Amino acid sequence: METYQILVVDDDREIVRSLSKLLEMEGYRVFKAYHGLEALDIMMAEKIHLILLDVMMPQLNGLSALMKIREKNNIPIIMLSAKTEESDKVLGLSMGAD
């Protein structure tokens, strides 16, 4: 049976550490990235089954990374954000977030 591989992307290292630890305890293999460009590099090198992607990050924000990922991959992407506006949620979903 294949182990599911999850990519956690957030510039807050504590959030990445916490989510990774919880997912690993459930048996998932976790890859960590701290900005969008790093996430794209991991996507090219690994078979990822799910992405947890922060919206606001340096170098390449989550929405831009989402668009780049969607050009080649149709895997589930769950956006993480401190933003609460309805328009932010609609924008993420319209750009391809799950």
Backbone as ProteinMPNN parsed JSONL, in Angstrom:
{"seq_chain_A": "METYQILVVDDDREIVRSLSKLLEMEGYRVFKAYHGLEALDIMMAEKIHLILLDVMMPQLNGLSALMKIREKNNIPIIMLSAKTEESDKVLGLSMGAD", "coords_chain_A": {"N_chain_A": [[0.838, -1.187, 0.0], [0.571, 2.199, -0.863], [2.151, 4.956, 0.682], [0.632, 7.94, 1.539], [1.592, 11.151, 0.422], [2.121, 14.321, 1.634], [2.312, 17.768, 1.092], [3.269, 20.461, 2.971], [2.968, 23.87, 3.117], [4.072, 26.863, 4.26], [5.075, 30.035, 5.471], [5.423, 30.38, 8.14], [7.258, 28.775, 10.356], [6.601, 27.357, 12.671], [3.923, 26.634, 12.331], [4.205, 24.906, 10.133], [5.828, 22.941, 11.317], [4.128, 21.967, 13.377], [1.801, 21.046, 11.955], [3.037, 19.137, 10.328], [4.037, 17.287, 12.186], [1.646, 16.302, 13.328], [0.432, 15.136, 11.05], [2.354, 13.223, 10.343], [2.176, 11.559, 12.558], [-0.182, 10.325, 11.956], [0.554, 8.679, 9.961], [1.271, 9.665, 7.453], [3.566, 10.703, 4.876], [5.458, 13.571, 5.002], [6.282, 16.519, 3.306], [8.06, 19.555, 3.52], [7.735, 23.029, 2.949], [8.633, 26.483, 2.726], [7.986, 28.657, 1.266], [6.445, 29.662, -1.854], [8.069, 29.107, -4.155], [9.805, 27.122, -3.288], [7.942, 25.136, -2.803], [7.103, 24.565, -5.435], [9.458, 23.452, -6.459], [9.613, 21.081, -4.943], [7.289, 19.839, -5.83], [8.042, 19.164, -8.431], [9.911, 17.202, -7.991], [8.846, 15.177, -6.409], [6.158, 12.808, -5.824], [3.311, 14.101, -4.958], [0.366, 13.923, -2.999], [-1.464, 15.57, -1.755], [-1.814, 19.025, -0.951], [-1.237, 21.416, 1.528], [-1.597, 24.711, 1.662], [-0.406, 27.882, 2.349], [-1.703, 31.212, 2.047], [-0.515, 33.82, 2.206], [2.728, 34.448, 1.636], [6.321, 34.896, 1.375], [8.371, 35.568, -1.563], [6.983, 33.806, -3.479], [3.655, 33.972, -3.506], [0.862, 32.125, -2.044], [-1.429, 31.986, -3.745], [-0.371, 32.531, -6.281], [1.401, 30.391, -6.47], [-0.471, 28.333, -6.406], [-1.757, 28.694, -8.911], [0.388, 28.086, -10.636], [0.888, 25.412, -9.931], [-1.532, 24.236, -10.67], [-1.316, 24.341, -13.431], [-0.072, 22.006, -14.21], [-0.82, 19.953, -12.5], [-3.468, 18.141, -10.971], [-4.234, 17.82, -8.211], [-5.57, 17.531, -4.853], [-5.769, 20.66, -3.202], [-5.57, 22.45, -0.341], [-6.208, 25.522, 0.969], [-4.601, 27.593, 3.346], [-5.245, 30.219, 5.556], [-5.16, 33.351, 7.247], [-6.869, 35.244, 6.56], [-10.211, 36.447, 6.479], [-12.189, 37.4, 4.881], [-14.965, 37.045, 2.71], [-14.571, 37.402, -0.022], [-11.875, 36.718, -0.348], [-11.929, 33.972, 0.053], [-13.571, 33.147, -2.065], [-11.964, 33.955, -4.211], [-9.705, 32.234, -3.917], [-10.937, 29.709, -4.299], [-11.928, 30.045, -6.903], [-9.577, 30.116, -8.283], [-8.707, 27.565, -8.204], [-8.382, 26.173, -5.806], [-9.221, 23.637, -3.408]], "CA_chain_A": [[0.0, 0.0, 0.0], [1.353, 3.415, -0.999], [2.015, 5.97, 1.723], [0.251, 9.234, 0.981], [2.589, 12.197, 0.626], [1.484, 15.625, 1.781], [3.205, 18.927, 1.095], [2.806, 21.549, 3.837], [3.666, 25.081, 2.679], [3.736, 28.044, 5.056], [6.293, 30.728, 5.893], [5.507, 30.269, 9.597], [7.886, 27.473, 10.6], [5.899, 26.663, 13.75], [2.737, 26.014, 11.724], [4.692, 23.772, 9.344], [6.28, 21.904, 12.255], [2.964, 21.388, 14.064], [1.004, 20.265, 11.001], [3.832, 17.987, 9.896], [4.073, 16.313, 13.278], [0.325, 15.667, 13.418], [0.231, 14.286, 9.871], [3.268, 12.079, 10.45], [1.616, 10.657, 13.576], [-1.263, 9.588, 11.303], [1.137, 7.776, 8.984], [1.56, 10.308, 6.173], [4.906, 11.236, 4.647], [5.263, 15.006, 4.867], [7.324, 17.375, 2.761], [7.883, 20.895, 4.071], [8.229, 24.164, 2.178], [8.406, 27.716, 3.466], [7.521, 29.663, 0.309], [5.895, 29.062, -3.062], [9.092, 28.579, -5.063], [10.265, 25.854, -2.708], [6.86, 24.175, -3.037], [7.158, 24.157, -6.837], [10.605, 22.549, -6.597], [9.236, 19.781, -4.372], [6.292, 19.248, -6.73], [8.725, 18.604, -9.593], [10.771, 16.095, -7.589], [8.133, 14.162, -5.623], [4.743, 12.552, -6.121], [2.537, 14.64, -3.841], [-1.049, 13.572, -3.101], [-2.267, 16.644, -1.163], [-1.037, 20.196, -0.541], [-1.783, 22.412, 2.442], [-0.873, 25.861, 1.11], [-0.694, 29.195, 2.929], [-1.951, 32.244, 1.047], [0.436, 34.934, 2.286], [4.103, 33.986, 1.819], [7.284, 35.66, 0.578], [8.955, 35.061, -2.805], [5.873, 33.444, -4.37], [2.535, 33.766, -2.579], [0.108, 30.89, -2.218], [-2.322, 32.02, -4.907], [0.469, 32.383, -7.473], [1.867, 28.994, -6.469], [-1.64, 27.535, -6.774], [-1.941, 28.774, -10.365], [1.491, 27.346, -11.273], [0.671, 23.98, -9.675], [-2.696, 23.821, -11.461], [-0.939, 24.209, -14.833], [0.41, 20.651, -14.494], [-1.301, 18.965, -11.528], [-4.852, 18.233, -10.508], [-4.313, 17.154, -6.918], [-6.26, 18.387, -3.877], [-5.016, 21.743, -2.57], [-6.335, 23.139, 0.694], [-5.57, 26.798, 1.28], [-4.562, 28.034, 4.736], [-5.177, 31.675, 5.552], [-5.702, 34.118, 8.364], [-7.861, 36.15, 5.99], [-11.572, 35.985, 6.756], [-13.141, 38.003, 3.945], [-15.617, 36.137, 1.771], [-13.955, 37.573, -1.34], [-10.62, 35.96, -0.355], [-12.298, 32.556, -0.097], [-14.064, 32.985, -3.441], [-10.804, 34.063, -5.091], [-8.954, 30.993, -3.817], [-11.703, 28.629, -4.94], [-12.002, 30.296, -8.333], [-8.255, 29.88, -8.858], [-8.435, 26.134, -8.245], [-8.253, 25.533, -4.507], [-10.287, 22.723, -3.049]], "C_chain_A": [[0.885, 1.253, 0.0], [1.083, 4.376, 0.163], [1.683, 7.298, 1.059], [1.273, 10.288, 1.376], [1.91, 13.555, 0.581], [2.554, 16.7, 1.828], [2.564, 20.025, 1.935], [3.642, 22.777, 3.51], [3.17, 26.281, 3.484], [5.043, 28.715, 5.465], [6.458, 30.745, 7.408], [6.01, 28.87, 9.944], [7.183, 26.679, 11.705], [4.632, 25.975, 13.224], [3.143, 24.79, 10.92], [5.096, 22.62, 10.259], [5.094, 21.195, 12.915], [2.125, 20.513, 13.138], [1.744, 19.004, 10.577], [3.838, 16.898, 10.953], [2.746, 15.564, 13.391], [0.078, 14.709, 12.24], [1.124, 13.051, 9.901], [2.777, 11.075, 11.478], [0.477, 9.817, 13.0], [-0.759, 8.685, 10.179], [1.441, 8.366, 7.615], [3.039, 10.672, 6.084], [4.723, 12.708, 4.306], [6.509, 15.666, 4.292], [7.017, 18.789, 3.221], [8.477, 21.934, 3.131], [7.815, 25.436, 2.905], [8.087, 28.904, 2.565], [7.13, 28.941, -0.978], [6.917, 28.462, -4.006], [9.627, 27.237, -4.58], [9.207, 24.764, -2.918], [6.879, 23.664, -4.472], [8.322, 23.201, -7.092], [10.273, 21.149, -6.081], [8.229, 19.084, -5.279], [6.942, 18.602, -7.955], [9.487, 17.329, -9.243], [10.027, 14.928, -6.941], [6.702, 13.975, -6.121], [3.939, 12.945, -4.886], [1.061, 14.34, -4.071], [-1.985, 14.673, -2.595], [-1.336, 17.783, -0.778], [-1.864, 21.031, 0.428], [-0.968, 23.665, 2.187], [-1.336, 27.17, 1.733], [-0.88, 30.226, 1.817], [-0.842, 33.294, 1.05], [1.83, 34.412, 2.639], [5.035, 34.861, 0.99], [7.697, 34.901, -0.688], [7.917, 34.649, -3.839], [4.686, 33.128, -3.47], [1.735, 32.513, -2.943], [-0.799, 30.875, -3.434], [-1.543, 31.896, -6.212], [1.001, 30.964, -7.592], [0.734, 28.056, -6.888], [-1.843, 27.529, -8.283], [-0.852, 27.986, -11.096], [1.298, 25.841, -11.108], [-0.462, 23.461, -10.546], [-2.38, 23.699, -12.956], [-0.579, 22.766, -15.193], [-0.193, 19.572, -13.605], [-2.746, 19.216, -11.138], [-4.999, 17.43, -9.219], [-5.034, 18.075, -5.94], [-5.309, 19.413, -3.254], [-5.952, 22.451, -1.599], [-5.57, 24.378, 1.088], [-5.694, 27.091, 2.772], [-4.45, 29.545, 4.731], [-5.75, 32.256, 6.835], [-6.762, 35.096, 7.874], [-9.262, 35.571, 6.194], [-12.609, 36.541, 5.793], [-13.687, 36.952, 2.978], [-14.964, 36.206, 0.389], [-12.63, 36.819, -1.445], [-10.885, 34.468, -0.567], [-12.746, 32.281, -1.527], [-12.898, 33.034, -4.424], [-9.99, 32.774, -5.087], [-9.656, 29.834, -4.519], [-11.766, 28.81, -6.459], [-10.664, 30.058, -9.025], [-7.859, 28.394, -8.822], [-8.228, 25.454, -6.913], [-9.443, 24.618, -4.251], [-10.881, 23.093, -1.708]], "O_chain_A": [[1.835, 1.347, 0.777], [-0.062, 4.578, 0.568], [2.368, 7.728, 0.131], [1.755, 10.318, 2.508], [1.218, 13.893, -0.38], [3.568, 16.561, 2.513], [1.452, 20.467, 1.647], [4.869, 22.745, 3.608], [2.003, 26.663, 3.399], [6.017, 28.029, 5.775], [7.529, 31.091, 7.907], [5.267, 27.895, 9.835], [7.177, 25.449, 11.667], [4.315, 24.858, 13.634], [2.497, 23.746, 11.012], [4.748, 21.466, 10.008], [5.067, 19.967, 13.0], [1.779, 19.384, 13.484], [1.15, 17.93, 10.479], [3.662, 15.72, 10.642], [2.726, 14.342, 13.533], [-0.428, 13.602, 12.429], [0.695, 11.959, 9.527], [2.941, 9.869, 11.295], [0.199, 8.725, 13.495], [-1.548, 8.006, 9.523], [1.831, 7.635, 6.704], [3.686, 10.919, 7.102], [3.931, 13.056, 3.431], [7.631, 15.408, 4.728], [5.853, 19.18, 3.304], [9.568, 21.755, 2.588], [6.801, 25.474, 3.601], [7.934, 30.028, 3.044], [7.443, 27.766, -1.166], [6.665, 27.415, -4.601], [9.868, 26.33, -5.377], [9.543, 23.609, -3.18], [6.694, 22.471, -4.709], [8.185, 22.247, -7.858], [10.615, 20.151, -6.715], [8.307, 17.872, -5.476], [6.441, 17.598, -8.462], [9.687, 16.47, -10.102], [10.533, 13.806, -6.93], [6.12, 14.859, -6.75], [3.895, 12.212, -3.898], [0.557, 14.479, -5.185], [-3.16, 14.708, -2.962], [-0.211, 17.553, -0.335], [-3.036, 21.316, 0.182], [0.231, 23.688, 2.466], [-2.512, 27.525, 1.653], [-0.266, 30.108, 0.756], [-0.293, 33.617, -0.003], [2.087, 33.993, 3.768], [4.607, 35.492, 0.023], [7.391, 33.719, -0.838], [7.975, 35.113, -4.977], [4.703, 32.131, -2.749], [1.916, 31.928, -4.011], [-0.925, 29.842, -4.092], [-1.996, 31.234, -7.146], [1.046, 30.4, -8.685], [0.953, 27.102, -7.633], [-2.075, 26.474, -8.872], [-1.141, 27.293, -12.071], [1.521, 25.08, -12.049], [-0.366, 22.366, -11.1], [-3.108, 23.017, -13.678], [-0.755, 22.347, -16.337], [-0.089, 18.388, -13.925], [-3.181, 20.359, -10.995], [-5.785, 16.486, -9.146], [-5.103, 19.282, -6.174], [-4.2, 19.082, -2.837], [-6.991, 22.981, -1.991], [-4.412, 24.296, 1.496], [-6.742, 26.871, 3.38], [-3.647, 30.103, 3.983], [-6.692, 31.722, 7.42], [-7.469, 35.705, 8.675], [-9.468, 34.362, 6.094], [-13.785, 36.19, 5.88], [-12.954, 36.088, 2.497], [-14.823, 35.188, -0.288], [-12.291, 36.327, -2.521], [-10.146, 33.794, -1.284], [-12.339, 31.287, -2.128], [-12.848, 32.244, -5.366], [-9.624, 32.274, -6.15], [-9.025, 29.07, -5.249], [-11.668, 27.838, -7.209], [-10.628, 29.821, -10.232], [-6.81, 28.013, -9.342], [-7.925, 24.262, -6.879], [-10.525, 24.806, -4.806], [-11.803, 22.427, -1.237]]}, "name": "protein", "num_of_chains": 1, "seq": "METYQILVVDDDREIVRSLSKLLEMEGYRVFKAYHGLEALDIMMAEKIHLILLDVMMPQLNGLSALMKIREKNNIPIIMLSAKTEESDKVLGLSMGAD"}
